[in-house]
PDB file of C-alpha atoms and ligand atoms in Angstrom:
ATOM      1  CA  MET A  23      86.401   6.175 -26.089  1.00 92.00           C
ATOM      2  CA  ILE A  24      86.502   8.065 -28.820  1.00 96.00           C
ATOM      3  CA  VAL A  25      88.057  11.925 -28.406  1.00 97.00           C
ATOM      4  CA  THR A  26      87.032  14.225 -31.348  1.00 98.00           C
ATOM      5  CA  ILE A  27      89.553  16.792 -32.483  1.00 98.00           C
ATOM      6  CA  ASP A  28      87.576  19.575 -34.962  1.00 98.00           C
ATOM      7  CA  GLY A  29      89.221  22.776 -36.645  1.00 96.00           C
ATOM      8  CA  VAL A  30      89.723  24.920 -39.436  1.00 95.00           C
ATOM      9  CA  ALA A  31      92.670  24.523 -41.816  1.00 91.00           C
ATOM     10  CA  ALA A  32      95.948  23.840 -40.882  1.00 93.00           C
ATOM     11  CA  SER A  33      94.475  24.895 -37.238  1.00 95.00           C
ATOM     12  CA  GLY A  34      97.030  22.037 -36.023  1.00 96.00           C
ATOM     13  CA  LYS A  35      94.699  19.421 -35.687  1.00 96.00           C
ATOM     14  CA  SER A  36      96.647  16.053 -37.064  1.00 94.00           C
ATOM     15  CA  SER A  37      99.692  17.646 -35.179  1.00 96.00           C
ATOM     16  CA  VAL A  38      97.707  17.769 -31.783  1.00 97.00           C
ATOM     17  CA  ALA A  39      95.522  14.738 -32.389  1.00 96.00           C
ATOM     18  CA  SER A  40      98.852  12.432 -33.078  1.00 95.00           C
ATOM     19  CA  GLY A  41     100.746  13.720 -29.456  1.00 96.00           C
ATOM     20  CA  VAL A  42      97.615  13.089 -27.381  1.00 96.00           C
ATOM     21  CA  ALA A  43      96.859   9.766 -29.275  1.00 95.00           C
ATOM     22  CA  ARG A  44     100.649   9.259 -28.201  1.00 95.00           C
ATOM     23  CA  ALA A  45      99.934  10.437 -24.827  1.00 95.00           C
ATOM     24  CA  LEU A  46      96.620   8.370 -24.766  1.00 94.00           C
ATOM     25  CA  GLY A  47      98.703   4.748 -26.412  1.00 93.00           C
ATOM     26  CA  ILE A  48      96.147   4.997 -28.043  1.00 94.00           C
ATOM     27  CA  PRO A  49      95.630   5.302 -32.418  1.00 95.00           C
ATOM     28  CA  TYR A  50      94.485   8.570 -34.273  1.00 95.00           C
ATOM     29  CA  VAL A  51      92.188   8.848 -37.530  1.00 97.00           C
ATOM     30  CA  SER A  52      92.579  11.461 -39.921  1.00 96.00           C
ATOM     31  CA  SER A  53      89.216  11.837 -41.448  1.00 97.00           C
ATOM     32  CA  GLY A  54      90.387  14.939 -44.021  1.00 96.00           C
ATOM     33  CA  LEU A  55      92.981  11.935 -45.353  1.00 96.00           C
ATOM     34  CA  LEU A  56      90.178   9.897 -46.856  1.00 97.00           C
ATOM     35  CA  TYR A  57      88.618  13.288 -48.903  1.00 97.00           C
ATOM     36  CA  ARG A  58      92.436  13.497 -50.007  1.00 97.00           C
ATOM     37  CA  THR A  59      92.628   9.943 -51.245  1.00 97.00           C
ATOM     38  CA  ALA A  60      89.112  10.348 -52.943  1.00 97.00           C
ATOM     39  CA  THR A  61      90.621  13.714 -54.349  1.00 98.00           C
ATOM     40  CA  LEU A  62      93.501  12.622 -55.537  1.00 98.00           C
ATOM     41  CA  LEU A  63      92.342   9.392 -57.134  1.00 97.00           C
ATOM     42  CA  GLY A  64      89.810  11.568 -59.205  1.00 97.00           C
ATOM     43  CA  LEU A  65      92.352  13.355 -60.237  1.00 98.00           C
ATOM     44  CA  GLU A  66      94.440  11.046 -61.525  1.00 97.00           C
ATOM     45  CA  ALA A  67      91.962   8.764 -63.105  1.00 97.00           C
ATOM     46  CA  GLY A  68      90.767  12.362 -64.967  1.00 97.00           C
ATOM     47  CA  LEU A  69      86.850  12.509 -63.356  1.00 97.00           C
ATOM     48  CA  GLU A  70      85.036  15.321 -62.304  1.00 97.00           C
ATOM     49  CA  LEU A  71      85.513  16.405 -59.102  1.00 97.00           C
ATOM     50  CA  ASN A  72      81.899  17.319 -58.524  1.00 95.00           C
ATOM     51  CA  ASP A  73      80.931  13.970 -60.542  1.00 97.00           C
ATOM     52  CA  ALA A  74      79.464  11.586 -57.699  1.00 97.00           C
ATOM     53  CA  THR A  75      79.094   8.979 -58.851  1.00 97.00           C
ATOM     54  CA  ALA A  76      81.902   8.654 -61.152  1.00 97.00           C
ATOM     55  CA  LEU A  77      84.060   8.959 -57.580  1.00 97.00           C
ATOM     56  CA  LEU A  78      81.945   6.762 -55.925  1.00 97.00           C
ATOM     57  CA  ALA A  79      82.044   3.696 -58.454  1.00 97.00           C
ATOM     58  CA  HIS A  80      86.362   4.664 -58.789  1.00 97.00           C
ATOM     59  CA  LEU A  81      86.647   4.503 -54.562  1.00 95.00           C
ATOM     60  CA  ARG A  82      84.809   1.458 -54.511  1.00 94.00           C
ATOM     61  CA  ALA A  83      86.598  -0.292 -57.774  1.00 96.00           C
ATOM     62  CA  ASN A  84      90.261   1.164 -55.864  1.00 95.00           C
ATOM     63  CA  PRO A  85      89.308   0.220 -52.505  1.00 93.00           C
ATOM     64  CA  LEU A  86      92.005   1.983 -49.727  1.00 93.00           C
ATOM     65  CA  ARG A  87      93.227   1.173 -46.234  1.00 93.00           C
ATOM     66  CA  LEU A  88      93.649   4.338 -43.802  1.00 94.00           C
ATOM     67  CA  GLU A  89      96.801   3.104 -40.938  1.00 94.00           C
ATOM     68  CA  PRO A  90      95.685   5.227 -38.622  1.00 92.00           C
ATOM     69  CA  ARG A  91      99.073   5.086 -36.300  1.00 84.00           C
ATOM     70  CA  ALA A  92      99.335   7.373 -33.549  1.00 81.00           C
ATOM     71  CA  LYS A  93     102.654   9.006 -35.584  1.00 81.00           C
ATOM     72  CA  GLY A  94     100.977   9.380 -38.500  1.00 89.00           C
ATOM     73  CA  ASN A  95      98.240   7.912 -40.744  1.00 94.00           C
ATOM     74  CA  ARG A  96      99.289   6.446 -43.849  1.00 96.00           C
ATOM     75  CA  VAL A  97      96.741   5.758 -46.914  1.00 97.00           C
ATOM     76  CA  TRP A  98      97.282   2.985 -48.999  1.00 97.00           C
ATOM     77  CA  VAL A  99      95.914   1.184 -52.107  1.00 96.00           C
ATOM     78  CA  GLY A 100      96.517  -2.141 -53.072  1.00 92.00           C
ATOM     79  CA  GLU A 101     100.315  -2.148 -53.153  1.00 93.00           C
ATOM     80  CA  ARG A 102     100.537   1.695 -53.521  1.00 96.00           C
ATOM     81  CA  GLU A 103     101.153   4.209 -50.438  1.00 97.00           C
ATOM     82  CA  LEU A 104      99.177   7.296 -51.300  1.00 97.00           C
ATOM     83  CA  THR A 105     100.283   9.168 -47.854  1.00 97.00           C
ATOM     84  CA  ALA A 106     102.705  11.613 -49.324  1.00 95.00           C
ATOM     85  CA  GLU A 107     100.914  12.730 -52.211  1.00 97.00           C
ATOM     86  CA  LEU A 108      98.203  13.481 -50.026  1.00 96.00           C
ATOM     87  CA  HIS A 109      98.922  17.266 -49.114  1.00 91.00           C
ATOM     88  CA  SER A 110      99.870  18.438 -52.420  1.00 91.00           C
ATOM     89  CA  SER A 111      98.577  21.972 -53.415  1.00 87.00           C
ATOM     90  CA  ARG A 112      96.547  20.565 -56.245  1.00 94.00           C
ATOM     91  CA  VAL A 113      94.660  18.109 -53.833  1.00 95.00           C
ATOM     92  CA  ASP A 114      94.464  21.058 -51.466  1.00 90.00           C
ATOM     93  CA  ALA A 115      92.615  22.969 -54.171  1.00 90.00           C
ATOM     94  CA  GLY A 116      90.258  20.198 -55.289  1.00 95.00           C
ATOM     95  CA  VAL A 117      89.294  18.262 -52.162  1.00 96.00           C
ATOM     96  CA  SER A 118      86.599  21.039 -50.887  1.00 93.00           C
ATOM     97  CA  ARG A 119      84.506  20.237 -53.858  1.00 96.00           C
ATOM     98  CA  VAL A 120      84.795  16.527 -53.349  1.00 97.00           C
ATOM     99  CA  ALA A 121      84.239  16.986 -49.420  1.00 96.00           C
ATOM    100  CA  ALA A 122      80.715  18.828 -50.754  1.00 95.00           C
ATOM    101  CA  LEU A 123      79.248  15.407 -51.932  1.00 97.00           C
ATOM    102  CA  PRO A 124      77.126  14.327 -49.464  1.00 96.00           C
ATOM    103  CA  GLU A 125      77.696  10.823 -51.125  1.00 96.00           C
ATOM    104  CA  VAL A 126      81.119  10.902 -50.493  1.00 96.00           C
ATOM    105  CA  ARG A 127      80.459  12.612 -46.788  1.00 97.00           C
ATOM    106  CA  ALA A 128      78.210   9.134 -46.786  1.00 96.00           C
ATOM    107  CA  TRP A 129      81.712   6.418 -47.907  1.00 95.00           C
ATOM    108  CA  VAL A 130      83.923   8.394 -45.565  1.00 96.00           C
ATOM    109  CA  ASP A 131      81.489   8.627 -42.317  1.00 97.00           C
ATOM    110  CA  ALA A 132      81.401   4.831 -43.036  1.00 95.00           C
ATOM    111  CA  GLN A 133      84.601   3.763 -42.727  1.00 92.00           C
ATOM    112  CA  LEU A 134      85.352   5.885 -39.788  1.00 96.00           C
ATOM    113  CA  ARG A 135      82.241   4.411 -38.234  1.00 96.00           C
ATOM    114  CA  ALA A 136      83.096   0.948 -38.670  1.00 94.00           C
ATOM    115  CA  LEU A 137      86.670   1.276 -36.388  1.00 94.00           C
ATOM    116  CA  PRO A 138      87.529  -0.156 -33.303  1.00 93.00           C
ATOM    117  CA  GLU A 139      87.613   2.313 -30.303  1.00 95.00           C
ATOM    118  CA  PRO A 140      89.273   3.805 -28.573  1.00 94.00           C
ATOM    119  CA  PHE A 141      91.414   6.756 -30.712  1.00 95.00           C
ATOM    120  CA  VAL A 142      91.075  10.219 -31.558  1.00 97.00           C
ATOM    121  CA  ALA A 143      89.406  11.303 -34.579  1.00 97.00           C
ATOM    122  CA  GLU A 144      90.466  14.465 -36.248  1.00 97.00           C
ATOM    123  CA  GLY A 145      88.803  16.360 -39.043  1.00 97.00           C
ATOM    124  CA  ARG A 146      86.097  18.979 -39.090  1.00 97.00           C
ATOM    125  CA  ASP A 147      82.369  17.528 -38.357  1.00 97.00           C
ATOM    126  CA  MET A 148      83.845  14.370 -35.990  1.00 98.00           C
ATOM    127  CA  GLY A 149      82.011  16.171 -32.805  1.00 98.00           C
ATOM    128  CA  THR A 150      78.897  17.144 -34.407  1.00 97.00           C
ATOM    129  CA  ASN A 151      78.195  14.518 -37.151  1.00 97.00           C
ATOM    130  CA  VAL A 152      80.369  11.806 -36.989  1.00 98.00           C
ATOM    131  CA  PHE A 153      80.947  10.927 -33.328  1.00 98.00           C
ATOM    132  CA  PRO A 154      78.603  12.841 -31.594  1.00 97.00           C
ATOM    133  CA  HIS A 155      78.583  10.721 -28.266  1.00 96.00           C
ATOM    134  CA  ALA A 156      82.462  10.977 -28.508  1.00 97.00           C
ATOM    135  CA  GLY A 157      83.688  11.245 -24.750  1.00 95.00           C
ATOM    136  CA  ALA A 158      85.425  14.717 -25.084  1.00 97.00           C
ATOM    137  CA  LYS A 159      85.657  17.019 -28.014  1.00 98.00           C
ATOM    138  CA  PHE A 160      87.786  19.968 -28.978  1.00 98.00           C
ATOM    139  CA  TYR A 161      88.063  22.631 -31.742  1.00 98.00           C
ATOM    140  CA  LEU A 162      90.624  24.426 -32.980  1.00 98.00           C
ATOM    141  CA  THR A 163      91.145  27.797 -34.123  1.00 97.00           C
ATOM    142  CA  ALA A 164      94.097  30.056 -35.127  1.00 97.00           C
ATOM    143  CA  SER A 165      94.018  33.272 -37.419  1.00 97.00           C
ATOM    144  CA  PRO A 166      94.631  32.851 -41.170  1.00 97.00           C
ATOM    145  CA  ARG A 167      98.178  34.019 -41.193  1.00 97.00           C
ATOM    146  CA  VAL A 168      99.366  32.256 -38.175  1.00 97.00           C
ATOM    147  CA  ARG A 169      98.288  29.037 -39.748  1.00 97.00           C
ATOM    148  CA  ALA A 170      99.781  30.095 -43.238  1.00 97.00           C
ATOM    149  CA  GLU A 171     103.307  31.161 -41.851  1.00 97.00           C
ATOM    150  CA  ARG A 172     102.943  27.798 -40.201  1.00 96.00           C
ATOM    151  CA  ARG A 173     102.366  25.516 -43.259  1.00 93.00           C
ATOM    152  CA  ALA A 174     104.683  27.943 -45.718  1.00 94.00           C
ATOM    153  CA  LYS A 175     107.537  25.852 -43.549  1.00 92.00           C
ATOM    154  CA  GLU A 176     105.808  22.876 -45.252  1.00 87.00           C
ATOM    155  CA  ARG A 177     105.229  24.301 -48.844  1.00 84.00           C
ATOM    156  CA  PRO A 178     107.002  25.551 -51.491  1.00 85.00           C
ATOM    157  CA  GLU A 179     104.220  27.988 -52.149  1.00 90.00           C
ATOM    158  CA  ASP A 180     104.747  32.130 -50.452  1.00 94.00           C
ATOM    159  CA  VAL A 181     102.416  32.895 -47.104  1.00 96.00           C
ATOM    160  CA  PRO A 182     100.207  35.696 -48.849  1.00 96.00           C
ATOM    161  CA  ALA A 183      99.572  32.540 -51.871  1.00 95.00           C
ATOM    162  CA  ILE A 184      99.050  30.191 -48.997  1.00 95.00           C
ATOM    163  CA  GLU A 185      96.766  32.783 -46.738  1.00 96.00           C
ATOM    164  CA  ALA A 186      94.295  32.671 -49.654  1.00 95.00           C
ATOM    165  CA  ALA A 187      94.308  29.169 -50.492  1.00 92.00           C
ATOM    166  CA  LEU A 188      93.769  28.880 -47.028  1.00 93.00           C
ATOM    167  CA  THR A 189      90.778  30.954 -46.578  1.00 94.00           C
ATOM    168  CA  GLU A 190      89.147  30.187 -49.604  1.00 92.00           C
ATOM    169  CA  ARG A 191      89.872  26.058 -47.813  1.00 89.00           C
ATOM    170  CA  ASP A 192      87.819  27.706 -44.684  1.00 92.00           C
ATOM    171  CA  ARG A 193      84.859  29.711 -47.047  1.00 93.00           C
ATOM    172  CA  LEU A 194      83.744  26.556 -48.874  1.00 90.00           C
ATOM    173  CA  ASP A 195      84.253  24.023 -45.722  1.00 90.00           C
ATOM    174  CA  THR A 196      81.917  26.323 -43.905  1.00 92.00           C
ATOM    175  CA  VAL A 197      78.634  24.279 -43.843  1.00 89.00           C
ATOM    176  CA  GLN A 198      80.234  21.289 -41.907  1.00 88.00           C
ATOM    177  CA  SER A 199      83.531  23.139 -39.726  1.00 89.00           C
ATOM    178  CA  ALA A 200      80.882  24.215 -37.092  1.00 91.00           C
ATOM    179  CA  PRO A 201      82.360  23.493 -33.839  1.00 96.00           C
ATOM    180  CA  ALA A 202      79.947  20.904 -31.321  1.00 97.00           C
ATOM    181  CA  PRO A 203      78.029  23.326 -28.864  1.00 96.00           C
ATOM    182  CA  ASP A 204      79.948  20.505 -26.015  1.00 96.00           C
ATOM    183  CA  ALA A 205      83.364  21.194 -27.781  1.00 97.00           C
ATOM    184  CA  ARG A 206      85.988  23.052 -26.014  1.00 97.00           C
ATOM    185  CA  VAL A 207      86.945  26.082 -28.156  1.00 98.00           C
ATOM    186  CA  ILE A 208      91.325  26.529 -28.565  1.00 98.00           C
ATOM    187  CA  ASP A 209      92.247  29.303 -30.180  1.00 97.00           C
ATOM    188  CA  THR A 210      96.351  27.734 -30.933  1.00 97.00           C
ATOM    189  CA  GLY A 211      97.885  31.292 -31.960  1.00 96.00           C
ATOM    190  CA  PRO A 212      99.551  32.194 -28.879  1.00 96.00           C
ATOM    191  CA  LEU A 213     100.486  28.590 -27.685  1.00 97.00           C
ATOM    192  CA  THR A 214     103.155  26.207 -29.503  1.00 97.00           C
ATOM    193  CA  LEU A 215     102.009  22.858 -30.025  1.00 97.00           C
ATOM    194  CA  ASP A 216     103.106  21.282 -26.887  1.00 98.00           C
ATOM    195  CA  GLU A 217     100.760  23.375 -24.715  1.00 98.00           C
ATOM    196  CA  VAL A 218      98.096  22.714 -27.150  1.00 98.00           C
ATOM    197  CA  ILE A 219      98.421  19.368 -26.359  1.00 98.00           C
ATOM    198  CA  GLY A 220      98.812  20.022 -23.056  1.00 97.00           C
ATOM    199  CA  ALA A 221      95.961  22.153 -22.499  1.00 97.00           C
ATOM    200  CA  VAL A 222      93.628  19.048 -24.440  1.00 97.00           C
ATOM    201  CA  LEU A 223      95.151  16.369 -21.777  1.00 97.00           C
ATOM    202  CA  SER A 224      94.582  18.484 -19.001  1.00 95.00           C
ATOM    203  CA  GLU A 225      90.772  18.859 -20.092  1.00 93.00           C
ATOM    204  CA  LEU A 226      90.185  15.197 -20.971  1.00 93.00           C
ATOM    205  CA  PRO A 227      87.865  13.778 -18.204  1.00 80.00           C
ATOM    206  CA  GLU A 228      89.291  11.371 -16.142  1.00 75.00           C
ATOM    207  CA  HIS A 229      87.298   8.214 -17.386  1.00 71.00           C
ATOM    208  CA  VAL A 230      88.927   9.073 -20.832  1.00 71.00           C
ATOM    209  CA  SER A 231      91.918   9.555 -20.021  1.00 65.00           C
ATOM    210  CA  ARG A 232      91.821   6.537 -17.984  1.00 61.00           C
ATOM    211  CA  GLY A 233      90.892   4.709 -20.631  1.00 60.00           C
TER     212      GLY A 233
HETATM  213  N1  ATP B 477     100.607  25.179 -31.805  1.00 75.47           N
HETATM  214  C1  ATP B 477     101.574  25.260 -32.973  1.00 75.47           C
HETATM  215  N2  ATP B 477     102.344  26.020 -33.312  1.00 75.47           N
HETATM  216  C2  ATP B 477     103.204  26.187 -33.868  1.00 75.47           C
HETATM  217  N3  ATP B 477     103.422  24.806 -35.225  1.00 75.47           N
HETATM  218  C3  ATP B 477     101.780  24.211 -34.995  1.00 75.47           C
HETATM  219  C4  ATP B 477     101.059  24.617 -33.830  1.00 75.47           C
HETATM  220  N4  ATP B 477      99.988  23.418 -33.991  1.00 75.47           N
HETATM  221  C5  ATP B 477     100.836  22.666 -35.826  1.00 75.47           C
HETATM  222  N5  ATP B 477     101.622  23.869 -36.123  1.00 75.47           N
HETATM  223  C6  ATP B 477     102.232  22.842 -37.206  1.00 75.47           C
HETATM  224  O1  ATP B 477     101.275  23.629 -38.205  1.00 75.47           O
HETATM  225  C7  ATP B 477     101.135  23.385 -39.668  1.00 75.47           C
HETATM  226  C8  ATP B 477      99.924  22.861 -39.500  1.00 75.47           C
HETATM  227  O2  ATP B 477      99.254  21.521 -38.638  1.00 75.47           O
HETATM  228  P1  ATP B 477      98.815  20.152 -39.298  1.00 75.47           P
HETATM  229  O3  ATP B 477      99.560  19.849 -40.442  1.00 75.47           O
HETATM  230  O4  ATP B 477      98.747  19.335 -37.945  1.00 75.47           O
HETATM  231  O5  ATP B 477      97.358  21.068 -38.942  1.00 75.47           O
HETATM  232  P2  ATP B 477      95.791  20.670 -39.445  1.00 75.47           P
HETATM  233  O6  ATP B 477      94.749  21.670 -39.092  1.00 75.47           O
HETATM  234  O7  ATP B 477      95.908  18.883 -39.460  1.00 75.47           O
HETATM  235  O8  ATP B 477      96.235  20.111 -41.184  1.00 75.47           O
HETATM  236  P3  ATP B 477      94.804  20.160 -42.431  1.00 75.47           P
HETATM  237  O9  ATP B 477      93.955  20.685 -42.676  1.00 75.47           O
HETATM  238  O10 ATP B 477      95.643  21.049 -44.030  1.00 75.47           O
HETATM  239  O11 ATP B 477      94.922  18.949 -42.382  1.00 75.47           O
HETATM  240  C9  ATP B 477     102.045  22.128 -39.024  1.00 75.47           C
HETATM  241  O12 ATP B 477     103.493  21.974 -40.075  1.00 75.47           O
HETATM  242  C10 ATP B 477     102.734  21.604 -37.384  1.00 75.47           C
HETATM  243  O13 ATP B 477     103.440  21.313 -37.106  1.00 75.47           O
HETATM  244  N1  LIG B 478      85.835  15.774 -41.371  1.00 75.47           N
HETATM  245  C1  LIG B 478      85.848  16.345 -42.576  1.00 75.47           C
HETATM  246  C2  LIG B 478      87.399  16.845 -42.733  1.00 75.47           C
HETATM  247  C3  LIG B 478      87.959  16.970 -43.326  1.00 75.47           C
HETATM  248  N2  LIG B 478      86.914  17.566 -44.926  1.00 75.47           N
HETATM  249  C4  LIG B 478      87.580  17.963 -45.931  1.00 75.47           C
HETATM  250  C5  LIG B 478      87.428  20.024 -45.486  1.00 75.47           C
HETATM  251  C6  LIG B 478      89.156  20.167 -46.033  1.00 75.47           C
HETATM  252  O1  LIG B 478      89.312  20.700 -46.954  1.00 75.47           O
HETATM  253  C7  LIG B 478      89.535  18.620 -46.513  1.00 75.47           C
HETATM  254  C8  LIG B 478      90.774  18.237 -45.904  1.00 75.47           C
HETATM  255  O2  LIG B 478      91.034  18.045 -44.943  1.00 75.47           O
HETATM  256  P1  LIG B 478      92.137  18.062 -44.149  1.00 75.47           P
HETATM  257  O3  LIG B 478      93.427  17.801 -44.156  1.00 75.47           O
HETATM  258  O4  LIG B 478      92.478  20.160 -44.278  1.00 75.47           O
HETATM  259  O5  LIG B 478      91.703  18.262 -42.247  1.00 75.47           O
HETATM  260  O6  LIG B 478      88.641  17.875 -45.955  1.00 75.47           O
HETATM  261  C9  LIG B 478      85.893  17.513 -44.195  1.00 75.47           C
HETATM  262  O7  LIG B 478      84.966  18.284 -45.178  1.00 75.47           O
HETATM  263  N3  LIG B 478      85.721  16.705 -43.148  1.00 75.47           N
END
């Protein structure tokens, strides 16, 4: 059983996926962390972020391990944990370029499809491209200002700077960010995190919530 939670940047995908996964007693998987890892490793190696051949060679030489825990995913390369470094503004600024590369998308998709079910998968194209046969699909939205205000609690930049960066990332990610036709779209703007998690849980078909 797979539940997909897609949506725009900072719409609450990871927080909601984590809450839903914990309620169901299953892991959740953050696909964005894989794109973020590719970006961080590329930046650290001094690679051009649009050079798919060099990036993939580097990723294959430095295999990552995604630990899909319900309370928060962790990423390792060898003995080094990268998790805390994956949400920097530097990675935010480069990740859309890496995610636009078809070769990198194929690399991420293959890793996701190899994971054992059940799980909640969050990202941009989980319900459309990667897991079109998922048992339940959701798509989260909120205005850029609401998202920036939430994110400002976690970042040193001010709200207008964060809002501008989020709007630019939405623009760059548009191609892969459409909701699946059978996804339930939730505007998280007027809702608390717990209310969004509750809305998702209440919409799950019985066979999915039973496992
Ligand atoms: N409904 C909500 N009400 C209030 N705060 C929320 C809500 N949903 C998420 N948040 C907060 O907004 C911030 C962004 O959420 P989160 O990191 O889960 O988003 P995301 O979509 O996974 O982000 P990204 O696309 O950058 O990976 C977090 O601080 C989270 O606690
Ligand atoms: N399925 C996915 C997941 C993520 N991306 C891209 C788009 C985002 O800018 C970037 C980081 O994702 P986030 O952590 O913000 O969810 O990765 C994608 O194209 N497809």
